[in-house]
mmCIF file of C-alpha atoms and ligand atoms in Angstrom:
data_model
loop_
_atom_site.group_PDB
_atom_site.id
_atom_site.type_symbol
_atom_site.label_atom_id
_atom_site.label_comp_id
_atom_site.label_asym_id
_atom_site.label_seq_id
_atom_site.Cartn_x
_atom_site.Cartn_y
_atom_site.Cartn_z
ATOM 1 C CA UNK A 1 79.323 299.350 284.896
ATOM 2 C CA UNK A 2 80.757 301.352 287.896
ATOM 3 C CA UNK A 3 80.656 305.027 289.022
ATOM 4 C CA UNK A 4 82.491 307.660 290.885
ATOM 5 C CA UNK A 5 80.817 310.344 292.952
ATOM 6 C CA UNK A 6 83.866 312.387 294.042
ATOM 7 C CA UNK A 7 86.012 314.032 291.487
ATOM 8 C CA UNK A 8 87.909 317.292 291.332
ATOM 9 C CA UNK A 9 88.931 319.395 288.359
ATOM 10 C CA UNK A 10 91.058 322.554 287.534
ATOM 11 C CA UNK A 11 87.884 324.559 288.791
ATOM 12 C CA UNK A 12 89.408 323.828 292.236
ATOM 13 C CA UNK A 13 92.553 321.785 293.143
ATOM 14 C CA UNK A 14 92.389 319.046 290.528
ATOM 15 C CA UNK A 15 94.903 318.529 287.806
ATOM 16 C CA UNK A 16 92.531 318.033 284.755
ATOM 17 C CA UNK A 17 90.015 320.359 283.078
ATOM 18 C CA UNK A 18 86.418 319.498 283.455
ATOM 19 C CA UNK A 19 86.339 318.417 279.714
ATOM 20 C CA UNK A 20 89.275 316.165 280.251
ATOM 21 C CA UNK A 21 87.576 314.561 283.282
ATOM 22 C CA UNK A 22 84.539 313.718 281.117
ATOM 23 C CA UNK A 23 86.615 311.969 278.464
ATOM 24 C CA UNK A 24 88.796 310.253 280.958
ATOM 25 C CA UNK A 25 85.692 309.006 282.785
ATOM 26 C CA UNK A 26 84.134 307.798 279.620
ATOM 27 C CA UNK A 27 87.280 305.993 278.671
ATOM 28 C CA UNK A 28 87.340 304.391 282.024
ATOM 29 C CA UNK A 29 83.778 303.116 281.286
ATOM 30 C CA UNK A 30 82.210 305.000 284.184
ATOM 31 C CA UNK A 31 78.348 305.187 284.161
ATOM 32 C CA UNK A 32 77.579 307.890 286.725
ATOM 33 C CA UNK A 33 80.195 310.467 287.789
ATOM 34 C CA UNK A 34 79.867 313.522 289.990
ATOM 35 C CA UNK A 35 82.220 316.477 289.737
ATOM 36 C CA UNK A 36 82.585 317.893 293.230
ATOM 37 C CA UNK A 37 85.012 320.804 293.230
ATOM 38 C CA UNK A 38 85.789 322.656 296.293
ATOM 39 C CA UNK A 39 83.595 325.761 296.985
ATOM 40 C CA UNK A 40 82.720 326.440 293.375
ATOM 41 C CA UNK A 41 80.503 325.085 290.531
ATOM 42 C CA UNK A 42 82.504 326.957 287.716
ATOM 43 C CA UNK A 43 83.551 323.770 285.916
ATOM 44 C CA UNK A 44 79.973 322.299 285.872
ATOM 45 C CA UNK A 45 78.583 325.740 284.611
ATOM 46 C CA UNK A 46 81.260 325.845 281.775
ATOM 47 C CA UNK A 47 80.408 322.253 280.808
ATOM 48 C CA UNK A 48 76.713 323.101 280.645
ATOM 49 C CA UNK A 49 77.253 326.218 278.813
ATOM 50 C CA UNK A 50 79.506 324.492 276.217
ATOM 51 C CA UNK A 51 76.624 321.899 275.579
ATOM 52 C CA UNK A 52 78.620 319.073 277.313
ATOM 53 C CA UNK A 53 75.874 318.331 279.837
ATOM 54 C CA UNK A 54 73.978 315.948 279.921
ATOM 55 C CA UNK A 55 77.105 313.914 279.356
ATOM 56 C CA UNK A 56 76.158 312.012 276.147
ATOM 57 C CA UNK A 57 75.478 308.634 277.537
ATOM 58 C CA UNK A 58 77.439 309.277 280.859
ATOM 59 C CA UNK A 59 75.483 310.513 283.709
ATOM 60 C CA UNK A 60 77.026 313.509 285.321
ATOM 61 C CA UNK A 61 75.712 314.620 288.668
ATOM 62 C CA UNK A 62 76.321 318.163 289.543
ATOM 63 C CA UNK A 63 78.160 318.414 292.905
ATOM 64 C CA UNK A 64 80.107 320.627 295.374
ATOM 65 C CA UNK A 65 82.526 319.939 298.307
ATOM 66 C CA UNK A 66 82.349 322.473 301.333
ATOM 67 C CA UNK A 67 84.585 322.496 304.240
ATOM 68 C CA UNK A 68 82.865 323.136 307.483
ATOM 69 C CA UNK A 69 84.099 325.290 310.386
ATOM 70 C CA UNK A 70 85.593 323.327 312.961
ATOM 71 C CA UNK A 71 88.589 324.136 315.289
ATOM 72 C CA UNK A 72 90.015 320.549 315.545
ATOM 73 C CA UNK A 73 88.782 318.348 312.606
ATOM 74 C CA UNK A 74 88.706 318.484 308.878
ATOM 75 C CA UNK A 75 84.900 318.231 308.123
ATOM 76 C CA UNK A 76 83.877 318.295 304.528
ATOM 77 C CA UNK A 77 80.310 318.119 303.246
ATOM 78 C CA UNK A 78 79.315 317.130 299.595
ATOM 79 C CA UNK A 79 76.309 318.254 297.879
ATOM 80 C CA UNK A 80 74.699 316.311 294.981
ATOM 81 C CA UNK A 81 72.316 317.170 292.431
ATOM 82 C CA UNK A 82 72.303 320.879 293.290
ATOM 83 C CA UNK A 83 70.990 323.675 291.127
ATOM 84 C CA UNK A 84 74.320 325.138 289.765
ATOM 85 C CA UNK A 85 72.571 328.527 289.120
ATOM 86 C CA UNK A 86 70.979 328.840 292.702
ATOM 87 C CA UNK A 87 71.489 332.483 293.658
ATOM 88 C CA UNK A 88 71.941 331.806 297.481
ATOM 89 C CA UNK A 89 74.397 329.095 296.660
ATOM 90 C CA UNK A 90 76.437 331.391 294.440
ATOM 91 C CA UNK A 91 76.451 334.232 297.052
ATOM 92 C CA UNK A 92 77.721 331.851 299.822
ATOM 93 C CA UNK A 93 80.350 330.353 297.586
ATOM 94 C CA UNK A 94 81.578 333.764 296.410
ATOM 95 C CA UNK A 95 82.172 334.710 300.137
ATOM 96 C CA UNK A 96 84.252 331.544 300.680
ATOM 97 C CA UNK A 97 86.238 331.902 297.426
ATOM 98 C CA UNK A 98 87.015 335.539 298.457
ATOM 99 C CA UNK A 99 88.422 334.433 301.906
ATOM 100 C CA UNK A 100 90.559 331.771 300.211
ATOM 101 C CA UNK A 101 92.345 334.627 298.147
ATOM 102 C CA UNK A 102 93.236 336.498 301.460
ATOM 103 C CA UNK A 103 94.442 333.283 303.061
ATOM 104 C CA UNK A 104 96.457 332.347 300.020
ATOM 105 C CA UNK A 105 98.382 335.617 300.292
ATOM 106 C CA UNK A 106 98.974 335.078 303.975
ATOM 107 C CA UNK A 107 100.264 331.582 303.301
ATOM 108 C CA UNK A 108 102.690 332.729 300.650
ATOM 109 C CA UNK A 109 103.848 335.424 303.041
ATOM 110 C CA UNK A 110 104.429 332.777 305.805
ATOM 111 C CA UNK A 111 106.438 330.650 303.446
ATOM 112 C CA UNK A 112 108.656 333.505 302.522
ATOM 113 C CA UNK A 113 109.062 334.243 306.174
ATOM 114 C CA UNK A 114 110.289 330.709 306.645
ATOM 115 C CA UNK A 115 112.778 331.278 304.012
ATOM 116 C CA UNK A 116 111.060 329.605 301.017
ATOM 117 C CA UNK A 117 111.664 331.525 297.923
ATOM 118 C CA UNK A 118 108.177 331.426 296.467
ATOM 119 C CA UNK A 119 105.899 334.320 295.051
ATOM 120 C CA UNK A 120 102.156 334.602 294.542
ATOM 121 C CA UNK A 121 102.897 334.571 290.779
ATOM 122 C CA UNK A 122 104.560 331.151 291.081
ATOM 123 C CA UNK A 123 101.340 329.788 292.592
ATOM 124 C CA UNK A 124 99.030 331.513 290.203
ATOM 125 C CA UNK A 125 100.840 330.026 287.248
ATOM 126 C CA UNK A 126 99.758 326.533 288.634
ATOM 127 C CA UNK A 127 96.271 327.580 289.733
ATOM 128 C CA UNK A 128 95.439 328.625 286.237
ATOM 129 C CA UNK A 129 91.790 329.347 286.090
ATOM 130 C CA UNK A 130 90.793 327.806 289.376
ATOM 131 C CA UNK A 131 88.214 329.652 291.334
ATOM 132 C CA UNK A 132 89.160 328.141 294.660
ATOM 133 C CA UNK A 133 92.854 328.764 295.241
ATOM 134 C CA UNK A 134 93.997 325.950 297.489
ATOM 135 C CA UNK A 135 96.922 324.463 299.351
ATOM 136 C CA UNK A 136 97.626 321.869 296.748
ATOM 137 C CA UNK A 137 98.325 324.770 294.246
ATOM 138 C CA UNK A 138 100.855 326.136 296.759
ATOM 139 C CA UNK A 139 102.355 322.635 297.253
ATOM 140 C CA UNK A 140 102.727 322.030 293.552
ATOM 141 C CA UNK A 141 104.649 325.423 293.277
ATOM 142 C CA UNK A 142 106.917 324.465 296.033
ATOM 143 C CA UNK A 143 107.583 321.099 294.312
ATOM 144 C CA UNK A 144 108.180 322.880 290.952
ATOM 145 C CA UNK A 145 110.693 325.143 292.546
ATOM 146 C CA UNK A 146 112.565 322.134 293.960
ATOM 147 C CA UNK A 147 111.858 323.165 297.403
ATOM 148 C CA UNK A 148 110.095 319.816 298.292
ATOM 149 C CA UNK A 149 110.160 316.293 296.697
ATOM 150 C CA UNK A 150 106.311 315.996 296.593
ATOM 151 C CA UNK A 151 103.050 317.629 297.248
ATOM 152 C CA UNK A 152 102.498 315.440 300.352
ATOM 153 C CA UNK A 153 106.054 316.280 301.667
ATOM 154 C CA UNK A 154 105.098 320.001 301.454
ATOM 155 C CA UNK A 155 101.930 319.333 303.233
ATOM 156 C CA UNK A 156 103.629 317.438 306.114
ATOM 157 C CA UNK A 157 106.321 319.991 306.471
ATOM 158 C CA UNK A 158 104.576 323.344 306.152
ATOM 159 C CA UNK A 159 101.029 323.304 304.783
ATOM 160 C CA UNK A 160 98.986 320.963 306.892
ATOM 161 C CA UNK A 161 96.852 322.204 309.684
ATOM 162 C CA UNK A 162 99.146 323.147 312.599
ATOM 163 C CA UNK A 163 102.129 323.312 310.382
ATOM 164 C CA UNK A 164 104.008 326.720 310.317
ATOM 165 C CA UNK A 165 102.684 328.161 306.966
ATOM 166 C CA UNK A 166 99.087 327.182 307.770
ATOM 167 C CA UNK A 167 96.227 329.796 307.848
ATOM 168 C CA UNK A 168 92.527 329.295 308.473
ATOM 169 C CA UNK A 169 90.057 330.765 306.065
ATOM 170 C CA UNK A 170 86.328 331.513 306.496
ATOM 171 C CA UNK A 171 84.211 328.393 306.419
ATOM 172 C CA UNK A 172 80.368 328.009 307.030
ATOM 173 C CA UNK A 173 78.991 325.995 309.914
ATOM 174 C CA UNK A 174 77.986 322.533 309.087
ATOM 175 C CA UNK A 175 74.388 323.174 309.676
ATOM 176 C CA UNK A 176 74.353 326.182 307.333
ATOM 177 C CA UNK A 177 76.101 324.167 304.692
ATOM 178 C CA UNK A 178 73.458 321.461 304.874
ATOM 179 C CA UNK A 179 70.636 324.105 304.560
ATOM 180 C CA UNK A 180 72.443 325.683 301.615
ATOM 181 C CA UNK A 181 72.687 322.482 299.761
ATOM 182 C CA UNK A 182 69.002 321.537 300.474
ATOM 183 C CA UNK A 183 67.900 324.970 299.476
ATOM 184 C CA UNK A 184 69.559 324.637 296.237
ATOM 185 C CA UNK A 185 67.747 321.356 295.672
ATOM 186 C CA UNK A 186 70.672 319.184 296.613
ATOM 187 C CA UNK A 187 71.529 316.149 298.791
ATOM 188 C CA UNK A 188 73.912 316.926 301.661
ATOM 189 C CA UNK A 189 76.402 314.025 302.316
ATOM 190 C CA UNK A 190 79.121 313.761 304.815
ATOM 191 C CA UNK A 191 82.424 313.274 302.981
ATOM 192 C CA UNK A 192 85.160 310.814 304.002
ATOM 193 C CA UNK A 193 84.194 310.361 307.533
ATOM 194 C CA UNK A 194 87.135 308.308 308.553
ATOM 195 C CA UNK A 195 89.367 311.344 307.758
ATOM 196 C CA UNK A 196 87.332 313.416 310.368
ATOM 197 C CA UNK A 197 88.966 311.139 312.866
ATOM 198 C CA UNK A 198 86.185 311.222 315.527
ATOM 199 C CA UNK A 199 83.017 308.992 315.036
ATOM 200 C CA UNK A 200 81.204 310.742 317.766
ATOM 201 C CA UNK A 201 81.477 313.985 315.779
ATOM 202 C CA UNK A 202 80.473 312.026 312.705
ATOM 203 C CA UNK A 203 77.104 310.930 314.277
ATOM 204 C CA UNK A 204 76.553 314.457 315.585
ATOM 205 C CA UNK A 205 77.079 315.740 312.053
ATOM 206 C CA UNK A 206 74.669 313.138 310.654
ATOM 207 C CA UNK A 207 72.097 314.368 313.134
ATOM 208 C CA UNK A 208 72.153 317.771 311.711
ATOM 209 C CA UNK A 209 70.113 316.674 308.629
ATOM 210 C CA UNK A 210 72.663 314.946 306.607
ATOM 211 C CA UNK A 211 70.999 312.805 303.903
ATOM 212 C CA UNK A 212 74.018 310.609 302.983
ATOM 213 C CA UNK A 213 77.441 309.367 304.063
ATOM 214 C CA UNK A 214 80.454 308.592 301.991
ATOM 215 C CA UNK A 215 81.009 305.099 303.125
ATOM 216 C CA UNK A 216 83.155 304.045 300.114
ATOM 217 C CA UNK A 217 86.444 305.868 300.066
ATOM 218 C CA UNK A 218 89.915 305.010 299.050
ATOM 219 C CA UNK A 219 91.266 305.412 302.612
ATOM 220 C CA UNK A 220 88.340 303.301 304.186
ATOM 221 C CA UNK A 221 89.179 299.657 304.866
ATOM 222 C CA UNK A 222 86.471 297.048 304.872
ATOM 223 C CA UNK A 223 85.557 297.547 308.572
ATOM 224 C CA UNK A 224 85.174 301.328 308.095
ATOM 225 C CA UNK A 225 82.819 300.676 305.095
ATOM 226 C CA UNK A 226 80.710 298.467 307.242
ATOM 227 C CA UNK A 227 80.647 300.811 310.069
ATOM 228 C CA UNK A 228 79.499 303.748 307.947
ATOM 229 C CA UNK A 229 77.075 301.620 306.072
ATOM 230 C CA UNK A 230 75.618 300.713 309.398
ATOM 231 C CA UNK A 231 75.227 304.389 310.290
ATOM 232 C CA UNK A 232 73.574 305.089 306.957
ATOM 233 C CA UNK A 233 71.035 302.422 307.988
ATOM 234 C CA UNK A 234 70.561 303.695 311.509
ATOM 235 C CA UNK A 235 69.720 307.192 310.210
ATOM 236 C CA UNK A 236 67.853 306.080 307.134
ATOM 237 C CA UNK A 237 70.298 307.954 304.775
ATOM 238 C CA UNK A 238 71.927 307.250 301.490
ATOM 239 C CA UNK A 239 75.279 305.443 300.939
ATOM 240 C CA UNK A 240 77.707 307.243 298.659
ATOM 241 C CA UNK A 241 81.344 306.922 297.583
ATOM 242 C CA UNK A 242 84.028 308.110 295.391
ATOM 243 C CA UNK A 243 87.610 308.212 294.628
ATOM 244 C CA UNK A 244 88.288 311.948 295.514
ATOM 245 C CA UNK A 245 90.333 311.958 292.282
ATOM 246 C CA UNK A 246 92.623 315.189 291.901
ATOM 247 C CA UNK A 247 95.230 313.856 289.450
ATOM 248 C CA UNK A 248 98.505 311.881 289.853
ATOM 249 C CA UNK A 249 100.673 314.955 290.772
ATOM 250 C CA UNK A 250 98.482 315.621 293.718
ATOM 251 C CA UNK A 251 97.376 312.695 295.574
ATOM 252 C CA UNK A 252 96.190 309.007 295.198
ATOM 253 C CA UNK A 253 94.344 307.417 293.405
ATOM 254 C CA UNK A 254 96.597 308.078 290.496
ATOM 255 C CA UNK A 255 94.051 307.276 287.837
ATOM 256 C CA UNK A 256 90.271 307.647 287.322
ATOM 257 C CA UNK A 257 88.414 304.276 287.150
ATOM 258 C CA UNK A 258 90.666 302.514 289.807
ATOM 259 C CA UNK A 259 88.361 303.235 292.742
ATOM 260 C CA UNK A 260 84.637 302.975 291.913
ATOM 261 C CA UNK A 261 81.365 302.091 293.506
ATOM 262 C CA UNK A 262 78.399 300.087 292.189
ATOM 263 C CA UNK A 263 75.838 301.946 290.050
ATOM 264 C CA UNK A 264 72.997 301.023 292.467
ATOM 265 C CA UNK A 265 74.494 303.456 294.929
ATOM 266 C CA UNK A 266 75.204 306.179 292.556
ATOM 267 C CA UNK A 267 71.819 306.014 290.743
ATOM 268 C CA UNK A 268 70.153 307.509 293.813
ATOM 269 C CA UNK A 269 71.794 310.668 293.448
ATOM 270 C CA UNK A 270 70.961 311.288 289.770
ATOM 271 C CA UNK A 271 67.754 312.993 288.656
ATOM 272 C CA UNK A 272 67.235 313.295 284.864
ATOM 273 C CA UNK A 273 65.551 316.612 284.845
ATOM 274 C CA UNK A 274 68.283 318.498 286.869
ATOM 275 C CA UNK A 275 70.640 319.158 283.973
HETATM 276 P P1 AMP B 301 92.506 323.814 301.265
HETATM 277 O O1 AMP B 301 91.025 323.498 300.778
HETATM 278 O O2 AMP B 301 93.137 324.868 300.451
HETATM 279 O O3 AMP B 301 92.657 323.884 302.710
HETATM 280 O O4 AMP B 301 93.321 322.405 300.809
HETATM 281 C C1 AMP B 301 92.794 321.128 301.187
HETATM 282 C C2 AMP B 301 93.014 320.182 300.154
HETATM 283 O O5 AMP B 301 94.352 319.724 300.077
HETATM 284 C C3 AMP B 301 92.316 318.983 300.164
HETATM 285 O O6 AMP B 301 91.072 319.105 299.501
HETATM 286 C C4 AMP B 301 93.084 317.876 299.533
HETATM 287 O O7 AMP B 301 92.826 317.868 298.119
HETATM 288 C C5 AMP B 301 94.525 318.417 299.674
HETATM 289 N N1 AMP B 301 95.319 317.715 300.763
HETATM 290 C C6 AMP B 301 95.180 317.743 302.017
HETATM 291 N N2 AMP B 301 96.215 317.094 302.644
HETATM 292 C C7 AMP B 301 96.930 316.705 301.684
HETATM 293 C C8 AMP B 301 98.146 315.773 301.611
HETATM 294 N N3 AMP B 301 98.721 315.441 302.881
HETATM 295 N N4 AMP B 301 98.686 315.566 300.548
HETATM 296 C C9 AMP B 301 98.091 315.947 299.323
HETATM 297 N N5 AMP B 301 97.061 316.763 299.319
HETATM 298 C C10 AMP B 301 96.461 316.977 300.357
HETATM 299 MN MN1 MN B 302 91.056 318.798 297.338
HETATM 300 MN MN1 MN B 303 87.556 316.413 301.161
HETATM 301 MN MN1 MN B 304 87.372 315.992 297.679
#
């Protein structure tokens, strides 16, 4: 059996609904999965309220992915085994989600200023019920309008940090995110450290009280995995990993179950009594 601790759904910028993710994961034979949507836990709440958690044999870890404030680097922090009804967590997430809406309007306006014929309605059609309106929704709308050949082409040209349509949005400080996750009973884990692009910053982030590091990740090579496993050892923290699956229209990996980790890592993040 194998596991995947980093999966997105339509509750944020993923392509498949939470229910669909559960059936795909079951089909792929996964044992432990974590749903880790950006800035919200709506997908998990809906599953729970529909009686679909616990996962009938498959072990579903309630998770979240935050983006931390940083002027230079993309710093993402995962939270595992959180209480999805924690009041303080909900309040913090609501502030972030609100800021995403303002930023979304600004980015659409920027694109129109650059001559791309796109409206908020075009993006909203794609975003559907997503709570966390995100750049991949905008990118998919641009692709659907025939303005770019792919989501990644749209990112490269206009949506990536530093590109002309990009806007910042309110993010919490890394230390506050770690506290918020811990206060909600969760385990804070530094996401895809290689993508941060600065291992000195990676260590500084670990020293803030991180309890795990995502050593296994599709874009980590064997040497990266070893380096981050060694950091886990150095700081006495857990090793995690996942595919960061969003769906084939958005980014690689193209299927659930292609990139997995061994259950012995995943089981450390699962506590039966949580859900
Ligand atoms: P946002 O949270 O709105 O700033 O959007 C960031 C999200 O965009 C990340 O979580 C990724 O899923 C996605 N993303 C970032 N860069 C790319 C890229 N080059 N191609 C496709 N998706 C990307
Ligand atoms: Mn994403
Ligand atoms: Mn991320
Ligand atoms: Mn992610």
